[in-house]
Short mmCIF file of C-alpha atoms in Angstrom, two decimals:
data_model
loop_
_atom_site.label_atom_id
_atom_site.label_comp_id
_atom_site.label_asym_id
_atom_site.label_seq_id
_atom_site.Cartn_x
_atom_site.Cartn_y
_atom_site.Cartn_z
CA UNK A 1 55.97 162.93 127.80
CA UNK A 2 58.40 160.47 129.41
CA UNK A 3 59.70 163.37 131.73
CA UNK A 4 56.27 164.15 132.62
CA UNK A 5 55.43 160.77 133.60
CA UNK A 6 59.12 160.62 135.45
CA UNK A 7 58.13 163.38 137.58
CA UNK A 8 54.78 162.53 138.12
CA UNK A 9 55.99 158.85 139.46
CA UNK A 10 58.87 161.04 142.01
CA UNK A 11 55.90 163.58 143.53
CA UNK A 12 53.46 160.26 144.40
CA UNK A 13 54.08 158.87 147.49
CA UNK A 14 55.42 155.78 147.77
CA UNK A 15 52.67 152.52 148.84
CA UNK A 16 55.22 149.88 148.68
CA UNK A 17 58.82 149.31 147.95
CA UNK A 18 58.08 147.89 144.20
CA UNK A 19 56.24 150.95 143.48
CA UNK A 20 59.23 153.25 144.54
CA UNK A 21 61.89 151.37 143.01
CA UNK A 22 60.01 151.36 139.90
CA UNK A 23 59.40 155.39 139.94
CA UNK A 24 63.20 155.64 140.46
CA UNK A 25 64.13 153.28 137.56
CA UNK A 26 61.47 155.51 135.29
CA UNK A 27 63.19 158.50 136.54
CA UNK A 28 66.95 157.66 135.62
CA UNK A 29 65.83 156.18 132.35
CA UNK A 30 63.48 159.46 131.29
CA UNK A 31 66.20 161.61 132.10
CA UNK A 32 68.82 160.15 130.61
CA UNK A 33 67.56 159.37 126.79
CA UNK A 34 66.48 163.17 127.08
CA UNK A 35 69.81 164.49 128.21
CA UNK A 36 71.98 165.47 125.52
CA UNK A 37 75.24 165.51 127.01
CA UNK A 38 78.44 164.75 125.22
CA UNK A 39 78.96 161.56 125.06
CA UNK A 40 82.04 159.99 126.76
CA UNK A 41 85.15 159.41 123.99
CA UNK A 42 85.56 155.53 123.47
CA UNK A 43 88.86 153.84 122.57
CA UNK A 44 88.18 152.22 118.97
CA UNK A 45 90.40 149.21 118.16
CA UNK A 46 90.77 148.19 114.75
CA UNK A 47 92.21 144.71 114.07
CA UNK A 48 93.52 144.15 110.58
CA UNK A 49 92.23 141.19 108.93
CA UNK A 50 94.44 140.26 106.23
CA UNK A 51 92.99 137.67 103.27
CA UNK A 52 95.50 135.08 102.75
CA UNK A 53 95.76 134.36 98.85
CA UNK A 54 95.73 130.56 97.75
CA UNK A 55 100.07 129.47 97.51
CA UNK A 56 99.75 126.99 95.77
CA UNK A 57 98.03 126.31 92.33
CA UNK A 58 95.24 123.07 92.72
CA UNK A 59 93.73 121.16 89.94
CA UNK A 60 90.69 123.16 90.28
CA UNK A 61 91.27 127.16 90.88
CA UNK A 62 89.85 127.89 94.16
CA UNK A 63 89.29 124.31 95.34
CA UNK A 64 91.39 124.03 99.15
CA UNK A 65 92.88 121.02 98.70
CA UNK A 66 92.67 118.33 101.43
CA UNK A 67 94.80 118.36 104.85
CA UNK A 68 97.11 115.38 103.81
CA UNK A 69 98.17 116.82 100.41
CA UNK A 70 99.92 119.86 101.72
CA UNK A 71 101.96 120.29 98.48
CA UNK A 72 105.33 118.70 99.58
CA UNK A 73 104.86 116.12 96.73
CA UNK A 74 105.98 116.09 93.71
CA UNK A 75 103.18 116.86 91.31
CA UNK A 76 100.72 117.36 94.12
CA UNK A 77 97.64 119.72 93.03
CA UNK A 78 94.97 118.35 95.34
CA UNK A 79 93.57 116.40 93.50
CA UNK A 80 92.06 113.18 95.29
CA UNK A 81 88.23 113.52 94.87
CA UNK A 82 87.97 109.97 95.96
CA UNK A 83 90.16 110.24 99.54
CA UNK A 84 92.36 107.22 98.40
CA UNK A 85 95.04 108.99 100.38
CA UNK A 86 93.70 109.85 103.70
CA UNK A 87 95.82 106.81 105.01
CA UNK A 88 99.75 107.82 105.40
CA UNK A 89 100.56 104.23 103.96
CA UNK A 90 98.33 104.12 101.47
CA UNK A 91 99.09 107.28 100.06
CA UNK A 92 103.15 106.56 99.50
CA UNK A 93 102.03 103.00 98.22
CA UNK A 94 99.56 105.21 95.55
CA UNK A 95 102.75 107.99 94.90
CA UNK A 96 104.81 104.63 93.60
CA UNK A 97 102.25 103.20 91.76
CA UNK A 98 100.98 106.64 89.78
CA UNK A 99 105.02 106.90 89.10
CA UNK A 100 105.58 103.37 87.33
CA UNK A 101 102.87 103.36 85.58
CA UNK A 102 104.06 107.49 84.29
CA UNK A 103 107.17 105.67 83.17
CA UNK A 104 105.76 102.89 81.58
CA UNK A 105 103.29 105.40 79.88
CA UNK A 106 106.35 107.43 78.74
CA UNK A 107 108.18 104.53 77.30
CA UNK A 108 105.40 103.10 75.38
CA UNK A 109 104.12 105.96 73.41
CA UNK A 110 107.70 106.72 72.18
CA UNK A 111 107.68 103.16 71.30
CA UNK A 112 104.48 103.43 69.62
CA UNK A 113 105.20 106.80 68.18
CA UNK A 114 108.57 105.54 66.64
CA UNK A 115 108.23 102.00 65.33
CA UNK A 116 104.63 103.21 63.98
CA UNK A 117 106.86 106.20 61.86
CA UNK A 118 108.77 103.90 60.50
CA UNK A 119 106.49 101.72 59.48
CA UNK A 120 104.41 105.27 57.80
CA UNK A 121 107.64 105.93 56.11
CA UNK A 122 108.03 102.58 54.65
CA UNK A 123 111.42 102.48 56.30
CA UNK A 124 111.28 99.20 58.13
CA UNK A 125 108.51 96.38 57.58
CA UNK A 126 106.97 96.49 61.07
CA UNK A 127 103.27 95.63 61.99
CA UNK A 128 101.12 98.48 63.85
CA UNK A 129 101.63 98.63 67.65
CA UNK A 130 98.23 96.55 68.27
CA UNK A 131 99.73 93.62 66.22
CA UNK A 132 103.10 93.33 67.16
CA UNK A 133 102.54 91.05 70.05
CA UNK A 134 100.75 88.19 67.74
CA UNK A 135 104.53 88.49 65.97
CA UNK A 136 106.41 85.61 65.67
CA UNK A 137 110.11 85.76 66.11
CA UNK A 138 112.49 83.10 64.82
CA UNK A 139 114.81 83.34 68.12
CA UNK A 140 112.73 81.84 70.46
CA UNK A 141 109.15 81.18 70.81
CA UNK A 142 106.23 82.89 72.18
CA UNK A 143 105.61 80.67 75.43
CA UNK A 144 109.77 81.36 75.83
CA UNK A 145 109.32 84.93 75.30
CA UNK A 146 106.51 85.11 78.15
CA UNK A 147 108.44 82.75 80.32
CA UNK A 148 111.42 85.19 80.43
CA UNK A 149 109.66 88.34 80.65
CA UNK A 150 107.67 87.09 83.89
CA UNK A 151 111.22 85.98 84.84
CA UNK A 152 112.55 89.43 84.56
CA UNK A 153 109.66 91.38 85.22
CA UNK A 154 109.19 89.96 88.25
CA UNK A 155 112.35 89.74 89.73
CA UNK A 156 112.74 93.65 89.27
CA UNK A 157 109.33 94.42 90.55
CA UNK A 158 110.05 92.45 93.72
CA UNK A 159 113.14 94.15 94.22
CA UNK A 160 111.28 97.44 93.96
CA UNK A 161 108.94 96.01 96.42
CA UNK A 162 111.65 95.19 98.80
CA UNK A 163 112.99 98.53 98.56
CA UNK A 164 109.57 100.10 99.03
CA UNK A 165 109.45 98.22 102.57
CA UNK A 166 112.96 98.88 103.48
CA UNK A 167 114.32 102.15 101.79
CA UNK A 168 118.30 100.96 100.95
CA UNK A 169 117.90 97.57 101.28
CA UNK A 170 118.45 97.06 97.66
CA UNK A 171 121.60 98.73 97.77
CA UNK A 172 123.17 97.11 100.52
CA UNK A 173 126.36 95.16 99.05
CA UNK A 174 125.40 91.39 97.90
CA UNK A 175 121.84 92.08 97.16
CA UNK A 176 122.05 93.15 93.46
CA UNK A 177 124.83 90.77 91.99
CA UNK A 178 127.34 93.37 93.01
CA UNK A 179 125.71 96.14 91.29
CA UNK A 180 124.90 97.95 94.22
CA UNK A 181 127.08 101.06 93.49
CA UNK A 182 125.77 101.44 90.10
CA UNK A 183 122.53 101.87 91.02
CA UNK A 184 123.24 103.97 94.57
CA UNK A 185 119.50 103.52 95.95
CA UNK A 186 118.71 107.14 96.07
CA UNK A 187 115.15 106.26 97.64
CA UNK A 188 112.27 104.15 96.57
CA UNK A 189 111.72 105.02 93.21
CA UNK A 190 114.52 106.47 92.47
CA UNK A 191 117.24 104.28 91.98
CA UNK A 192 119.38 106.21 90.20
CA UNK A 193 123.54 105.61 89.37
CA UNK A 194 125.15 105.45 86.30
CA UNK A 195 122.68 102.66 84.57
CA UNK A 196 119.34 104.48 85.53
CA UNK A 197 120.87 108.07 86.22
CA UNK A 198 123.42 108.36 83.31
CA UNK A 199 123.41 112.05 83.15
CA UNK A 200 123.21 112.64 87.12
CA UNK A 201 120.71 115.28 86.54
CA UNK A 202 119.48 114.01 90.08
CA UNK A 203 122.28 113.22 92.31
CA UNK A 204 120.81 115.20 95.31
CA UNK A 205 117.57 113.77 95.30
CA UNK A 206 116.54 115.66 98.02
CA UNK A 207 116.74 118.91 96.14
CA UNK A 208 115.78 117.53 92.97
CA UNK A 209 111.59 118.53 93.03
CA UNK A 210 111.86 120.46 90.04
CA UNK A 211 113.05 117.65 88.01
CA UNK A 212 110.43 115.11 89.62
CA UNK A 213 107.66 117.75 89.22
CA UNK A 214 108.93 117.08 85.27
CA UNK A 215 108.90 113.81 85.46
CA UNK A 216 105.69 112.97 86.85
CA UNK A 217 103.88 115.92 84.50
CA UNK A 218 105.32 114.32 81.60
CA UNK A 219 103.97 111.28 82.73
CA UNK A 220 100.91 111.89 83.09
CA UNK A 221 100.27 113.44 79.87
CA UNK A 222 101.82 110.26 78.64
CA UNK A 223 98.97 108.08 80.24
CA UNK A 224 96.61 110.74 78.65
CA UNK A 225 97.98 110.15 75.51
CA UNK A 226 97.90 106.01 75.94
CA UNK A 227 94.49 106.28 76.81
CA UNK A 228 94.15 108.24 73.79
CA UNK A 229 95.88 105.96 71.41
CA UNK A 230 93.98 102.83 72.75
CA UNK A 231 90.62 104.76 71.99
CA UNK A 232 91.98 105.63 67.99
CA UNK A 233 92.91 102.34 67.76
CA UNK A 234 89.66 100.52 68.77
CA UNK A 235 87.65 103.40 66.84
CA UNK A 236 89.94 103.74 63.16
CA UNK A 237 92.08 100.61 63.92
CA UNK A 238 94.79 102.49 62.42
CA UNK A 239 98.02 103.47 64.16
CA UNK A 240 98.53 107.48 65.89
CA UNK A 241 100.86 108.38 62.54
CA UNK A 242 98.22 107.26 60.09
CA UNK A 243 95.53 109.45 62.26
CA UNK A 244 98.05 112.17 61.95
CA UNK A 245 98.37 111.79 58.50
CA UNK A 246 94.74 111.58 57.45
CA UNK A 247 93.67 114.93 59.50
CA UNK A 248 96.44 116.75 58.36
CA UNK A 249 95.28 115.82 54.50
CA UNK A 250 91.92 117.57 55.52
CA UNK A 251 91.93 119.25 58.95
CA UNK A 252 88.53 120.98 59.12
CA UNK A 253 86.69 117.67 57.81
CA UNK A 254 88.71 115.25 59.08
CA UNK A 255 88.61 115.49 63.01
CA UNK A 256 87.53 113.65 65.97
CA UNK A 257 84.01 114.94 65.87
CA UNK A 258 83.39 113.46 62.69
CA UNK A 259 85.59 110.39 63.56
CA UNK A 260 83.28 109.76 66.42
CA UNK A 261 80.15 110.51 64.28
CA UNK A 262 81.47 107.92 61.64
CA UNK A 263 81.89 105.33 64.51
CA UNK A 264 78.43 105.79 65.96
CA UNK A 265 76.86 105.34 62.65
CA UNK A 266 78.49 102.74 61.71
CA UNK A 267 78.35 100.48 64.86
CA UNK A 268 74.17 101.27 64.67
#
């Protein structure tokens, strides 16, 4: 029908120019979706798209992590679900902070962990960890005792400071009672030499990521584990070893579920 109506449009004479023009557009079109003529080869490109695989594990499988935590930290899996460490500054300020507090994680729950087995095993006479500090000693006082720790504490955590602000300041000669070379200011945090660094597992600091990848995992499971401890006390007000002890006399009744459910029915 549409080559029918083509040709009747082309015999007609033409009234006006619109008319024509639109007998001659009919035409062409009529003819050519009836035509079956072989169509004209086309050049197909095909671009590869390749799917890049994720290169680096993140806290959550799947998650991209954000822009500034590109992985070049130690212990960086992406996690910052609150941005603290969009700023530059404030992120290196943040990488110190998590990394003292690792330490001082690390060192207190092998404190905790030791003094409270000896105390289990009846070896020494030592309170549990929450009571040690109402201890008095028969060397000095309690007011001295705070008096020189604030002393000491905060002369090193100024010093740290410093260093934070001026990487190797603190181990420029005369600034450490001569003890510069012993403690080699590797970079801030990392003070290293022979006092801090005995072993010199970490002499190149540069190329030492795997062992600060160590570090910082161990220290964060420490702070887990703090957390933990701090919870066991307040809820058995017993120390971790006496815990272990009493679940390992009956593990399938004697576990945190029923720990907690003790607690909640008590405290009603």
């Amino acid at each position: 029908m549409a080559v029918a109506i083509g040709r009747a449009f082309a015999i007609q004479p033409c009234f006006s120019s619109s008319l024509c023009s639109l007998s001659e557009n009919i035409n062409k079109s009529s003819f050519a979706a009836y035509t079956f003529l072989p169509a004209k080869p086309r050049n197909i490109r095909c671009t590869p798209v390749v799917v890049h695989a994720q290169q680096r594990p993140t806290w959550l499988p799947g998650l991209d992590p954000p822009p500034y935590l590109d992985g070049t930290l130690a212990g960086d899996f992406g996690f910052d679900p609150l941005g603290l460490g969009e700023d530059p500054e404030s992120l290196k300020w943040y990488v110190q902070a998590e990394l003292v507090h690792a330490r001082f994680a690390m060192a207190g729950v092998a404190g905790i962990l030791f003094t409270d087995l000896l105390r289990v095993t009846g070896i020494t006479k030592l309170p549990v960890w929450y009571e040690a500090g109402a201890v008095k000693f028969e060397f000095a006082s309690t007011r001295t005792l705070i008096i020189v720790q604030l002393l000491l504490m905060g002369f090193v955590e100024t010093k740290r400071y410093m260093d934070f602000i001026s990487p190797g300041s603190q181990a420029k000669e005369g600034s450490f009672f001569g003890l510069e070379s012993a403690l080699e200011g590797l970079e801030p945090g990392y003070p290293g030499g022979p006092l801090l660094n005995p072993l010199g597992l970490a002499r190149d600091i540069k190329n030492a990521h795997d062992w600060k990848l160590k570090e910082i995992k161990n220290g964060r499971l420490a702070m887990v584990a703090m957390l933990g401890i701090f919870v066991q006390a307040a809820i058995t007000h017993t120390g971790p070893i006496d815990n272990l002890v009493e679940h390992l006399s009956n593990p399938w009744h004697k576990t945190i579920v029923q720990t907690l459910a003790n607690f909640s029915s008590y405290s009603k």
